[in-house]
XYZ file of C-alpha atoms in Angstrom:
576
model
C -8.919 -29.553 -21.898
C -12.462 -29.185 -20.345
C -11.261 -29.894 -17.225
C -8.405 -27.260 -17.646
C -10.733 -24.805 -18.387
C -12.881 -25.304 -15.450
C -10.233 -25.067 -13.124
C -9.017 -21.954 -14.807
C -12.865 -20.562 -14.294
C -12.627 -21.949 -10.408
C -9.430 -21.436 -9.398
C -7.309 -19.802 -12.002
C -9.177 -16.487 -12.842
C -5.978 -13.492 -12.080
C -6.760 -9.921 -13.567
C -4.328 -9.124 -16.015
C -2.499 -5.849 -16.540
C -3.878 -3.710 -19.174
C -1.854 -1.203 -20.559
C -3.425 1.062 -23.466
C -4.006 4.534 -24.656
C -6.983 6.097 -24.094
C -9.008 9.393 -25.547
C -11.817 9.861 -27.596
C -11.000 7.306 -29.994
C -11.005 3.579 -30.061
C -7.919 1.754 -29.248
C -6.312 0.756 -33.046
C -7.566 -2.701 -34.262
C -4.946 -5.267 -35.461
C -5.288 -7.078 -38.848
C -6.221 -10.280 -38.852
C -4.021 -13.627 -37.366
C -2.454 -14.995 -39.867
C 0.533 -16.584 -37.516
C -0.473 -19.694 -35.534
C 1.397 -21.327 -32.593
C 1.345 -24.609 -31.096
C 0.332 -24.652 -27.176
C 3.002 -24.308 -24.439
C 3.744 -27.854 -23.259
C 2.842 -29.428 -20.372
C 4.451 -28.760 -17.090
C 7.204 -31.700 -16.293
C 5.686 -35.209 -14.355
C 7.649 -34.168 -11.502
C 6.052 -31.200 -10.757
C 3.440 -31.703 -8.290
C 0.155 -30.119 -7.656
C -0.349 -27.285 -5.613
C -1.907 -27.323 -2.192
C -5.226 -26.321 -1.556
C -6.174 -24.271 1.233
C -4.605 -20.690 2.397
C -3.620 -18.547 0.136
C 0.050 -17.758 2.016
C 0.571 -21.938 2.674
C -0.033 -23.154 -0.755
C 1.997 -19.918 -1.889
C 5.122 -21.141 0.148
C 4.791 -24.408 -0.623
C 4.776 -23.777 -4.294
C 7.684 -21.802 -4.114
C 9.454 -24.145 -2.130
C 9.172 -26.302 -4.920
C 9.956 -24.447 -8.205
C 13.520 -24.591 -9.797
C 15.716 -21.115 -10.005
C 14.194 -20.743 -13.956
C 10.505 -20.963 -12.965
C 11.447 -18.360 -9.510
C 13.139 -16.294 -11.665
C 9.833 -16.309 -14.512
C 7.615 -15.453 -11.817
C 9.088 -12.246 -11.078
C 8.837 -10.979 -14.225
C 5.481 -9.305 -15.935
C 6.327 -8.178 -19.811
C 4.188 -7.249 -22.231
C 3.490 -9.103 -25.754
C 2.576 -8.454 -28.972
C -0.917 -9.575 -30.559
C -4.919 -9.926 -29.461
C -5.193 -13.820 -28.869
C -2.692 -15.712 -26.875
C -2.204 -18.463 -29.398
C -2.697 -16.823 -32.663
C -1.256 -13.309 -33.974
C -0.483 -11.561 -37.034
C 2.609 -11.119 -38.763
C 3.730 -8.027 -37.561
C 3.045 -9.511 -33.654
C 4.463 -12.099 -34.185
C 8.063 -10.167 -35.714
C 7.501 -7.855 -32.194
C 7.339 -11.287 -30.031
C 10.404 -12.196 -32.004
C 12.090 -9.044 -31.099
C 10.859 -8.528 -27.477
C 11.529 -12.955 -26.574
C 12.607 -14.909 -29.300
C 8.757 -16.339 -29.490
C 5.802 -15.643 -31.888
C 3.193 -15.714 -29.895
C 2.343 -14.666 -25.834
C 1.005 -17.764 -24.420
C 5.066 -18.833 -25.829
C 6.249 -15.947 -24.566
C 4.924 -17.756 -20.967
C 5.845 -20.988 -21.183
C 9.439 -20.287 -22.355
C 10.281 -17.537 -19.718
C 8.121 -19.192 -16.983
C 6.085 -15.924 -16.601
C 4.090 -14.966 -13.546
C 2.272 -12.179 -15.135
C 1.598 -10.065 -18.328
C 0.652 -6.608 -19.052
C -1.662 -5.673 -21.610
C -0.321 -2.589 -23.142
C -1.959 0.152 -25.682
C -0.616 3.215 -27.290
C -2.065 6.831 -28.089
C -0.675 9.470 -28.219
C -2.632 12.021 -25.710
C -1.470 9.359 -23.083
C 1.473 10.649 -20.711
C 1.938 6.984 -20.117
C 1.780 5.927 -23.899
C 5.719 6.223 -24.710
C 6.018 2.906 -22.484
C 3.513 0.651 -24.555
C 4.770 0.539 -28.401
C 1.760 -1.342 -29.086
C -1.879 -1.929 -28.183
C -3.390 -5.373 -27.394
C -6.337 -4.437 -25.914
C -10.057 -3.894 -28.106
C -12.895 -4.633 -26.749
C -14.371 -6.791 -23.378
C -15.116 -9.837 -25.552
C -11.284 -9.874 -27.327
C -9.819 -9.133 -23.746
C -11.875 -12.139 -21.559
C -10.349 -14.611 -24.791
C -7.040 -13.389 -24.307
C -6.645 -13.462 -20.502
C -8.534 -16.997 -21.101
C -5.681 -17.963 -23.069
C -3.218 -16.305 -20.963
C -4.329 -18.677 -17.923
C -4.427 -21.386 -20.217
C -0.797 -21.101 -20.871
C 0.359 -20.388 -17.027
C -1.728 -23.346 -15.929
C 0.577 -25.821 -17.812
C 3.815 -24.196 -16.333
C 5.555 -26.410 -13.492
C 4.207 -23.729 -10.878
C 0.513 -24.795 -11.875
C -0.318 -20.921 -11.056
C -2.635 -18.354 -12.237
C -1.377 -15.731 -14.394
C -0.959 -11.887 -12.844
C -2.796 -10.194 -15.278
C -3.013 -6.522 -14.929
C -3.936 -3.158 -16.678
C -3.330 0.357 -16.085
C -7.464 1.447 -15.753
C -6.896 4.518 -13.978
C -9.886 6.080 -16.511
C -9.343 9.752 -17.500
C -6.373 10.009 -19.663
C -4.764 6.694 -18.558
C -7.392 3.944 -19.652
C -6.531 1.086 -21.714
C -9.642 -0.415 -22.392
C -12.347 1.921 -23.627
C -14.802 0.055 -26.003
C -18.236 -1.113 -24.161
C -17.155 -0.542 -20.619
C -18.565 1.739 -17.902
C -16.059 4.837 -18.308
C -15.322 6.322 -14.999
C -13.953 9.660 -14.488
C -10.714 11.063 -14.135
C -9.258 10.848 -10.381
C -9.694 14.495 -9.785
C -13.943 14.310 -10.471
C -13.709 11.497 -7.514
C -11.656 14.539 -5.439
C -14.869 17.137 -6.326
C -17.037 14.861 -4.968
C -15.816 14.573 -1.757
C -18.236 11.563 -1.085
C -15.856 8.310 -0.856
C -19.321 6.105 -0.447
C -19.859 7.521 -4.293
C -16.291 6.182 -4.805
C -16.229 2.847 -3.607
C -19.695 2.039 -5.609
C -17.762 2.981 -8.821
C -14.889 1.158 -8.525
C -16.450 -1.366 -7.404
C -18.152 -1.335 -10.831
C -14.993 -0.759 -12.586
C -13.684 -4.262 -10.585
C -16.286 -6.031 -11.158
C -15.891 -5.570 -15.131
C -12.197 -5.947 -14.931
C -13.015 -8.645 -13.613
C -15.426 -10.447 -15.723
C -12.334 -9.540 -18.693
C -10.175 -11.362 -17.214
C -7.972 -8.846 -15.336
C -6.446 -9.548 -11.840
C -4.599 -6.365 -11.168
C -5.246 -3.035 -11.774
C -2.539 -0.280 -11.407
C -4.587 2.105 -9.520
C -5.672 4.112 -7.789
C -2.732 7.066 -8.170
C -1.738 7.753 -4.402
C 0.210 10.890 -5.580
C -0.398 14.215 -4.151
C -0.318 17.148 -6.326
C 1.625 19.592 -4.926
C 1.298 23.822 -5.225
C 3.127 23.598 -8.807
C 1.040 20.418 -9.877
C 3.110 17.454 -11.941
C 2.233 17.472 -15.670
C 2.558 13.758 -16.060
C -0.180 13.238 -12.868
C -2.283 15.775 -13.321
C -6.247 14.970 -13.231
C -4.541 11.284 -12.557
C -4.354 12.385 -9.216
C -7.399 12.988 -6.472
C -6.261 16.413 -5.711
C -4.210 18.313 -3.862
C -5.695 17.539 -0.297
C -3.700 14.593 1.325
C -6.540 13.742 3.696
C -8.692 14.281 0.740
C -6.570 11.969 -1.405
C -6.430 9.402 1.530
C -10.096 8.738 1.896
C -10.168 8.829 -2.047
C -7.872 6.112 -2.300
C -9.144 3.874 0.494
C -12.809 4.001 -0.951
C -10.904 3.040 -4.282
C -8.876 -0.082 -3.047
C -12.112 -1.037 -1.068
C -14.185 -1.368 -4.172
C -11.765 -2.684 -6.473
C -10.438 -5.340 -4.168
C -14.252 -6.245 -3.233
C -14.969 -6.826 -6.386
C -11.834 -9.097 -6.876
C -9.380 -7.200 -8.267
C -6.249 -6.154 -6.932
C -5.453 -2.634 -6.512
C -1.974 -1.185 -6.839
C -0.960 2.132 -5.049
C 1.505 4.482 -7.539
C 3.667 5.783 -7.546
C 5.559 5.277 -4.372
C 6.698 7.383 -2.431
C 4.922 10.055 -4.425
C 5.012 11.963 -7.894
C 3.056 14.566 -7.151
C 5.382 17.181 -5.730
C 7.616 16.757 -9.040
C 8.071 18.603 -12.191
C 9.448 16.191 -14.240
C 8.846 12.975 -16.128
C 9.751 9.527 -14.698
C 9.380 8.198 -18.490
C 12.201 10.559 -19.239
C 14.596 11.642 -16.684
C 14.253 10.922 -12.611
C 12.523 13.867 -11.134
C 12.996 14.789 -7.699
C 10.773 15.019 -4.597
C 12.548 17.820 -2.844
C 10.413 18.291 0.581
C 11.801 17.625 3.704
C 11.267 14.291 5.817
C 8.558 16.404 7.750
C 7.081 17.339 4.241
C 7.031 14.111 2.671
C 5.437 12.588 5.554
C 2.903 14.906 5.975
C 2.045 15.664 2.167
C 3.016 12.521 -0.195
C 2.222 10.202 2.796
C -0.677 9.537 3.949
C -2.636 7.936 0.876
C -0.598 5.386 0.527
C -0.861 4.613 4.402
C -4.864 5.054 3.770
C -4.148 2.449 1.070
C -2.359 0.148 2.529
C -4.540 0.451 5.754
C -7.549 -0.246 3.209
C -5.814 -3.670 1.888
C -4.316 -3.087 -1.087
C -2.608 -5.886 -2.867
C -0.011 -4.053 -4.237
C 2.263 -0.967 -4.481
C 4.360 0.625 -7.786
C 7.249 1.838 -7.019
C 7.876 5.141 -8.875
C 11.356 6.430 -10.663
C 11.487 8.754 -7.859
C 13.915 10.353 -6.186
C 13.366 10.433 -2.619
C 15.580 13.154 -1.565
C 15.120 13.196 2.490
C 15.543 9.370 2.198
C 18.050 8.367 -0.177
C 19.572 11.076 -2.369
C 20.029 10.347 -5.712
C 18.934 7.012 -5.830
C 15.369 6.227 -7.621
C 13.509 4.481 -5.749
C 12.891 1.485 -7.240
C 16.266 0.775 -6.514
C 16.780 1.917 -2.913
C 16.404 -0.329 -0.757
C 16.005 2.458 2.270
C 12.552 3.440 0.127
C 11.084 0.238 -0.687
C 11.924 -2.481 2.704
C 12.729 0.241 5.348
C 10.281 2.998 4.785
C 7.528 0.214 2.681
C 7.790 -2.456 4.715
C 9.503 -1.178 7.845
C 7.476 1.967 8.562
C 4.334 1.059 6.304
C 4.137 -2.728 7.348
C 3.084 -3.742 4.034
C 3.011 -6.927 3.449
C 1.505 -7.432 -0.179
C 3.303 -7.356 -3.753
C 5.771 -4.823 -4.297
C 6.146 -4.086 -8.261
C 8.154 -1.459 -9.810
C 7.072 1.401 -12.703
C 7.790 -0.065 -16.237
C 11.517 -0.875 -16.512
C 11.771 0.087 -19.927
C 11.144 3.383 -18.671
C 15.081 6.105 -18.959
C 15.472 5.911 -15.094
C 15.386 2.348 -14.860
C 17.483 1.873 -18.435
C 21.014 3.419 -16.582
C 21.773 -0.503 -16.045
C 22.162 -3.594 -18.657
C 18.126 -5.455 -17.815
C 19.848 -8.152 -16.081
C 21.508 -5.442 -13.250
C 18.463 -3.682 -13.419
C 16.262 -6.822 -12.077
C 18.741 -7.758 -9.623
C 19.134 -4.372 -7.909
C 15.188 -3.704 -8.105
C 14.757 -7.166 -6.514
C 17.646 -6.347 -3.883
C 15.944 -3.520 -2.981
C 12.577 -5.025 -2.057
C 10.656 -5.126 -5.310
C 9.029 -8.269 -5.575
C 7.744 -7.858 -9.378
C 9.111 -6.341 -12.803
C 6.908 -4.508 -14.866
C 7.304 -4.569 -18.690
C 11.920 -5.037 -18.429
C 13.276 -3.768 -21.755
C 14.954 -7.022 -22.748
C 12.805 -10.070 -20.819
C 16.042 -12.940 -21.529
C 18.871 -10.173 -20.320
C 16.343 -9.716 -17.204
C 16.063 -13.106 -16.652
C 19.230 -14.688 -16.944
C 20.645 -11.239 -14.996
C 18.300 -12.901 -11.881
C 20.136 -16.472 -12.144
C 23.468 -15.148 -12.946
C 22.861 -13.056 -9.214
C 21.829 -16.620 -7.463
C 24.742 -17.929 -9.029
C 27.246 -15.495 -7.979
C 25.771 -14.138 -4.785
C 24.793 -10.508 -5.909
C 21.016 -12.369 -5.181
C 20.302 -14.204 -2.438
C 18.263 -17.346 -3.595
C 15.988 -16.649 -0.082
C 15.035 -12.935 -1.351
C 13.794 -14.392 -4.747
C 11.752 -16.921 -2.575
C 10.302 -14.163 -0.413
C 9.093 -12.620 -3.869
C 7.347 -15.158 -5.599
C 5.644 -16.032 -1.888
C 3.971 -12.778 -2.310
C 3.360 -12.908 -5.971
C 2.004 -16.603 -5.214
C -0.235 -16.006 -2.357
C -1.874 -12.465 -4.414
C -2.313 -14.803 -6.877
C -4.082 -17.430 -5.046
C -5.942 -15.204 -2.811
C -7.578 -13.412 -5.916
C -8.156 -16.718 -7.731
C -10.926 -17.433 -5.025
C -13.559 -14.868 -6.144
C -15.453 -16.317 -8.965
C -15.050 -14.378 -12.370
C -18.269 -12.303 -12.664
C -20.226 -13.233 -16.278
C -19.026 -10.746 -19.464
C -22.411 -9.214 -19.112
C -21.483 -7.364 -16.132
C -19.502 -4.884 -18.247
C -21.387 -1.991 -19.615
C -24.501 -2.655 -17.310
C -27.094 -0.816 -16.472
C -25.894 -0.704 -12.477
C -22.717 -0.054 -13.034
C -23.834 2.943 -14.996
C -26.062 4.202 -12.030
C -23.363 3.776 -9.988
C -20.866 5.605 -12.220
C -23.482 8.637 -13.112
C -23.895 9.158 -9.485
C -20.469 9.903 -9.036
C -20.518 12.019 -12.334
C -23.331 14.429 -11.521
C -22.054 15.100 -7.693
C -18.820 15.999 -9.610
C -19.604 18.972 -11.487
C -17.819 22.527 -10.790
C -19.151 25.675 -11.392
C -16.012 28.083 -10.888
C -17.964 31.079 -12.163
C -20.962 31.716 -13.070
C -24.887 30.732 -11.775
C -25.302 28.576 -8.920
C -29.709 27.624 -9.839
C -31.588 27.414 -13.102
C -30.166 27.373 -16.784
C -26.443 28.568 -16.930
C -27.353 30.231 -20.454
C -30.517 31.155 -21.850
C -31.500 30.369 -25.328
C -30.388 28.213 -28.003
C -26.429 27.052 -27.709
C -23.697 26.032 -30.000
C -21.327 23.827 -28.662
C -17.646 24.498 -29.787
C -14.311 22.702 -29.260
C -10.809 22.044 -30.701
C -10.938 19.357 -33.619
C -9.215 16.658 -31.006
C -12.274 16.879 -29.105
C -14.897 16.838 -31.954
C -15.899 13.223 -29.943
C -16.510 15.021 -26.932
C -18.357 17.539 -28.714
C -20.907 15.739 -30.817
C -21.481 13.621 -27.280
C -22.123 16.672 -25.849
C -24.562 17.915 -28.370
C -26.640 14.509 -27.730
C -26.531 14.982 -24.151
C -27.452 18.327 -23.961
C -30.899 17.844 -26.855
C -31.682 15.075 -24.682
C -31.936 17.497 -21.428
C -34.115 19.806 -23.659
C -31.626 22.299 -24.678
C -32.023 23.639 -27.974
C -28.903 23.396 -29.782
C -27.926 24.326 -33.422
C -24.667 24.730 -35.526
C -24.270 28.412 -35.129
C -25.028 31.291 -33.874
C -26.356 30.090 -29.938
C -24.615 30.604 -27.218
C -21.272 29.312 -27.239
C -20.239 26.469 -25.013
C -16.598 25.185 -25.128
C -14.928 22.378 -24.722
C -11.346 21.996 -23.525
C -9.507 19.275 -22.332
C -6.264 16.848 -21.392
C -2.766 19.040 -23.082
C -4.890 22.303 -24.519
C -3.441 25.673 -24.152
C -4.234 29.114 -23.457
C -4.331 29.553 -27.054
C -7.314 26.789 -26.971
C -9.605 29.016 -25.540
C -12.480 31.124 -26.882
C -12.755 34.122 -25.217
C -16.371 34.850 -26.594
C -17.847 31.839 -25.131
C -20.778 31.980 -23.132
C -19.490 28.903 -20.802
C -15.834 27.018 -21.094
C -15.744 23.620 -19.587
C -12.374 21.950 -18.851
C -12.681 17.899 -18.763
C -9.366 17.830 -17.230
C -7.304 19.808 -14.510
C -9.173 22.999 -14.294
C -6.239 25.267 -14.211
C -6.318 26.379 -17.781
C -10.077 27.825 -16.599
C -7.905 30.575 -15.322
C -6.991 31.586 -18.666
C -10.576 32.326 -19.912
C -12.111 35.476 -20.153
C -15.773 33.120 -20.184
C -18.567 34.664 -17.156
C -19.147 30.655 -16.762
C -16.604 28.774 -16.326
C -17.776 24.447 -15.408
C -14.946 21.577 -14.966
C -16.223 17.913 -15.384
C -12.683 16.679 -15.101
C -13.239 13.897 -17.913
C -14.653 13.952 -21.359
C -16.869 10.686 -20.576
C -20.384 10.010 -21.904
C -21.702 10.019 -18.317
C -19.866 12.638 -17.463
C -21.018 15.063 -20.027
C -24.751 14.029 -19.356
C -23.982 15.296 -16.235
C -22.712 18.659 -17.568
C -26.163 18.926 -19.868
C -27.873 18.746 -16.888
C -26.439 21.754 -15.252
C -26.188 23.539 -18.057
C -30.269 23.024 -18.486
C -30.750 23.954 -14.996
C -32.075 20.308 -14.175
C -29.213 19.771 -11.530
C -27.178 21.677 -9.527
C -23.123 22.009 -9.499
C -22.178 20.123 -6.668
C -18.347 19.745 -7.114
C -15.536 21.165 -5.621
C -12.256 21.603 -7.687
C -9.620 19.480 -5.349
C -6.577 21.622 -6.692
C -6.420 25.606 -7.383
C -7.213 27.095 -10.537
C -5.325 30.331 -10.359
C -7.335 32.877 -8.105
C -10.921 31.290 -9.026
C -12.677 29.808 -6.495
C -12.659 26.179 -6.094
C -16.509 26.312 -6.323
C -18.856 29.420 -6.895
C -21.658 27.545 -5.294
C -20.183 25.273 -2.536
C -18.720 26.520 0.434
């Protein structure tokens, strides 16, 4: 077992995918294991090692090798149920049952064959969180043992493979893991600072700790566009409303993710920026023209691609000017003529979360098969993981698959796999650390938007009271530490108000007698208040709001530059 374990440290180490809620709270803690599971056996005596060497060789000649079950496994990433990969609770253990047929997830591998696994989390101020019923993520110790188990599992499966492991740590609203790591800021702070250099240094931080957990994929960095009317679901997700912006944004992003190890994925292909509706609920439409599209939703996921990244989401999109009517997940004129034709990408194709209403119009075995037709290479999360799977054999049985596309598939998956199993798995210490903060609180500080209001010195005089919604009584009370730490006096009442507003607040959130209103999200509801300063941070972070107390003390200046309109206000009051 020693041995296995050192190989898995070596060779083995794939981020997984992390799916969980995020906010001002913890993610929920499960109760204690109580339901134990033998190991996964051992991979048959026929099934011989893998090759050593490149990456794309010891890919094809692994997939050369593996039986239609273990091609069809590899293709699919599900979640599971439960904190440890060999031991859960009860109530894991009855999801497992309903999800696979299995108690725990390292079974959940070994009987399906699996070439990845999501780790999933649910709040409820997440526009992502109706896709992950559960949360399986706590803190960076829990996650490193469960990806550790994870690998343990995939090592004994006849493909002798690491595990694609992957999370959705986009930070802002969408961040699964929150406890003890460095918290970046939503995409949109990144789009005030206009300084990719700032960008790649952070995410190269965030990589590095997703990373040292355990995690071989991360589903970001969003390549949408927001268009004039914005998208509700993307939102501060997104890196503004700039595509050049957005494309040097995203580049910097895959640069220091995929430095540091990780894989990035580009989402949501082609775009779901320039829609109004909700790919979790219905399939919304991206109306431009051809001409449009390829000048607006385009070019960061070229920049992205361009920049290396390992992988691309497709979205539940409907690319109008390509293939009307048809999401495109399952057009195969979106994902292998305009993705791999125009694009020339060559990396992982994986689609949005099939449990997701867009992608639930077929049975999950139809489903897989016309993703995979269409040029996905990867399922995320399929509603129903046996109906998915024996769907994919019952196509290379009667035709409706081609046995050579399902090959072409797990190559890709196999040699992302292999590739990122080269860069040794950075020590758990490396999350939370003091450089990765510096690198994180530089990005923070050049973020901050004044809209309205002073440009030098204090933005309020005098003691201040800082005020907020009770969802963001987290954000306040870190706000009120922040700001006595700057040297601002503040007290419980009756200073100058400063308000806090954030991710899903209203017009009706406001308070029109404060002194300053700070948005830690999109900053269009700032057009709403009646405040003479009006600051966006764009997230609700610790570092973040140290870098709001020092703007507000008159210690640094408000460097940012809102990357999408908020109604007539300036996009800065201090930067040209």
């Amino acid at each position: 077992m020693a041995i296995v374990k050192n190989l898995l440290r070596v060779a083995f180490v794939v981020p997984l995918l992390l799916l969980s809620g995020c906010g001002d709270d913890e993610p929920a803690r499960e109760a204690a294991p109580t339901v134990s599971a033998a190991p996964p056996s051992a991979a048959p005596s026929s099934a011989a090692p893998s090759p050593t060497g490149d990456p794309a060789a010891q890919a094809a000649a692994t997939a050369a090798r593996l039986s239609d079950e273990d091609l069809a496994g590899q293709v699919l990433m599900p979640y599971a149920y439960g904190s440890a990969a060999t031991t859960v609770d009860k109530a894991a253990a009855a999801g497992n049952q309903e999800l696979a047929g299995v108690n725990t997830p390292a079974e959940m591998i070994a009987k399906y064959r699996l070439g990845g696994l999501i780790l999933v989390g649910f709040k409820p101020d997440d526009p992502t969180g109706d896709t992950n019923p559960t949360s399986n993520v706590e803190n960076p110790k829990q996650v490193r043992a469960l990806t550790a188990g994870l690998q343990e599992a995939a090592a004994k499966l006849p493909a002798a493979a690491p595990l694609m492991i992957g999370t959705d740590q986009e930070y802002g609203v969408v961040t699964r893991i929150t406890d003890g790591v460095t918290m970046l800021p939503s995409a949109l702070a990144f789009g005030a600072a206009r300084q990719p250099a700032l960008t790649e240094a952070a995410w190269h931080a965030a990589g590095r700790e997703l990373a040292a957990m355990g995690v071989t994929v991360d589903f970001a960095p969003v390549a949408d566009t927001l268009g004039p009317k914005g998208s509700a679901v993307i939102g501060s997700r997104s890196f503004g409303a700039d595509p050049a912006g957005n494309a040097a944004q995203v580049a910097a992003a895959v640069r220091g993710l995929q430095a540091a190890g990780v894989s990035a994925s580009l989402k949501h292909f082609p775009g779901h920026g320039h829609t109004t509706a909700d790919s979790h609920d219905e399939l919304p439409v991206i109306a431009q023209s051809r001409k449009a599209w390829d000048a607006q939703d385009l070019p960061p996921f070229r920049s992205g691609i361009e920049a290396g990244a390992g992988v691309v989401m497709s979205g539940h999109l409907d690319l109008q000017a390509v293939d009307k009517g048809v999401a495109a997940t399952f057009s195969r004129k979106v994902m292998t003529d305009l993705l791999r034709g125009q694009l020339k990408f060559t990396g992982v194709a994986i689609s949005d979360a099939m449990n997701m209403a867009p992608a639930r119009k077929w049975p999950a075995g139809e489903a897989a098969v016309r993703a995979l037709n269409a040029g996905n290479d990867m399922l995320l999360m399929p509603p129903d993981i046996k109906g998915a799977r024996d769907g994919i054999l019952a196509g290379l049985r009667d035709g409706s698959l081609k046995r050579e596309r399902l090959v072409e598939a797990n190559t890709r998956i196999l040699t992302l796999k292999f590739r990122t199993a080269k860069t040794a798995q950075p020590e758990l210490a490396a999350v939370g650390s003091a450089e990765h903060e510096r690198a994180v609180a530089a990005l923070d500080a050049a973020s901050i938007t004044v809209l309205r209001g002073r440009c030098a010195g204090p933005l309020v005089n005098g003691p201040v009271t800082v005020t907020a919604p009770s969802s963001r009584e987290v954000a306040r009370v870190t706000l009120v530490k922040a700001l006595q730490a700057a040297g601002v006096k503040v007290q419980a009442a009756g200073g100058a108000a400063i308000h806090l507003v954030g991710y899903g607040d209203q017009p009706v959130d406001l308070d029109d007698a404060a002194a300053v209103t700070v948005m830690m999200d999109n900053p269009a509801l700032l057009a709403w208040s009646r405040s003479p300063t009006l600051v966006a941070t764009y997230s609700s972070s610790r570092l973040s709001l140290a870098a709001l107390a020092d703007v507000i003390a008159g210690k640094a200046k408000a460097p940012g530059k809102s990357p999408v309109a908020a109604g007539k206000l300036p996009r800065s009051a201090c930067v040209k």
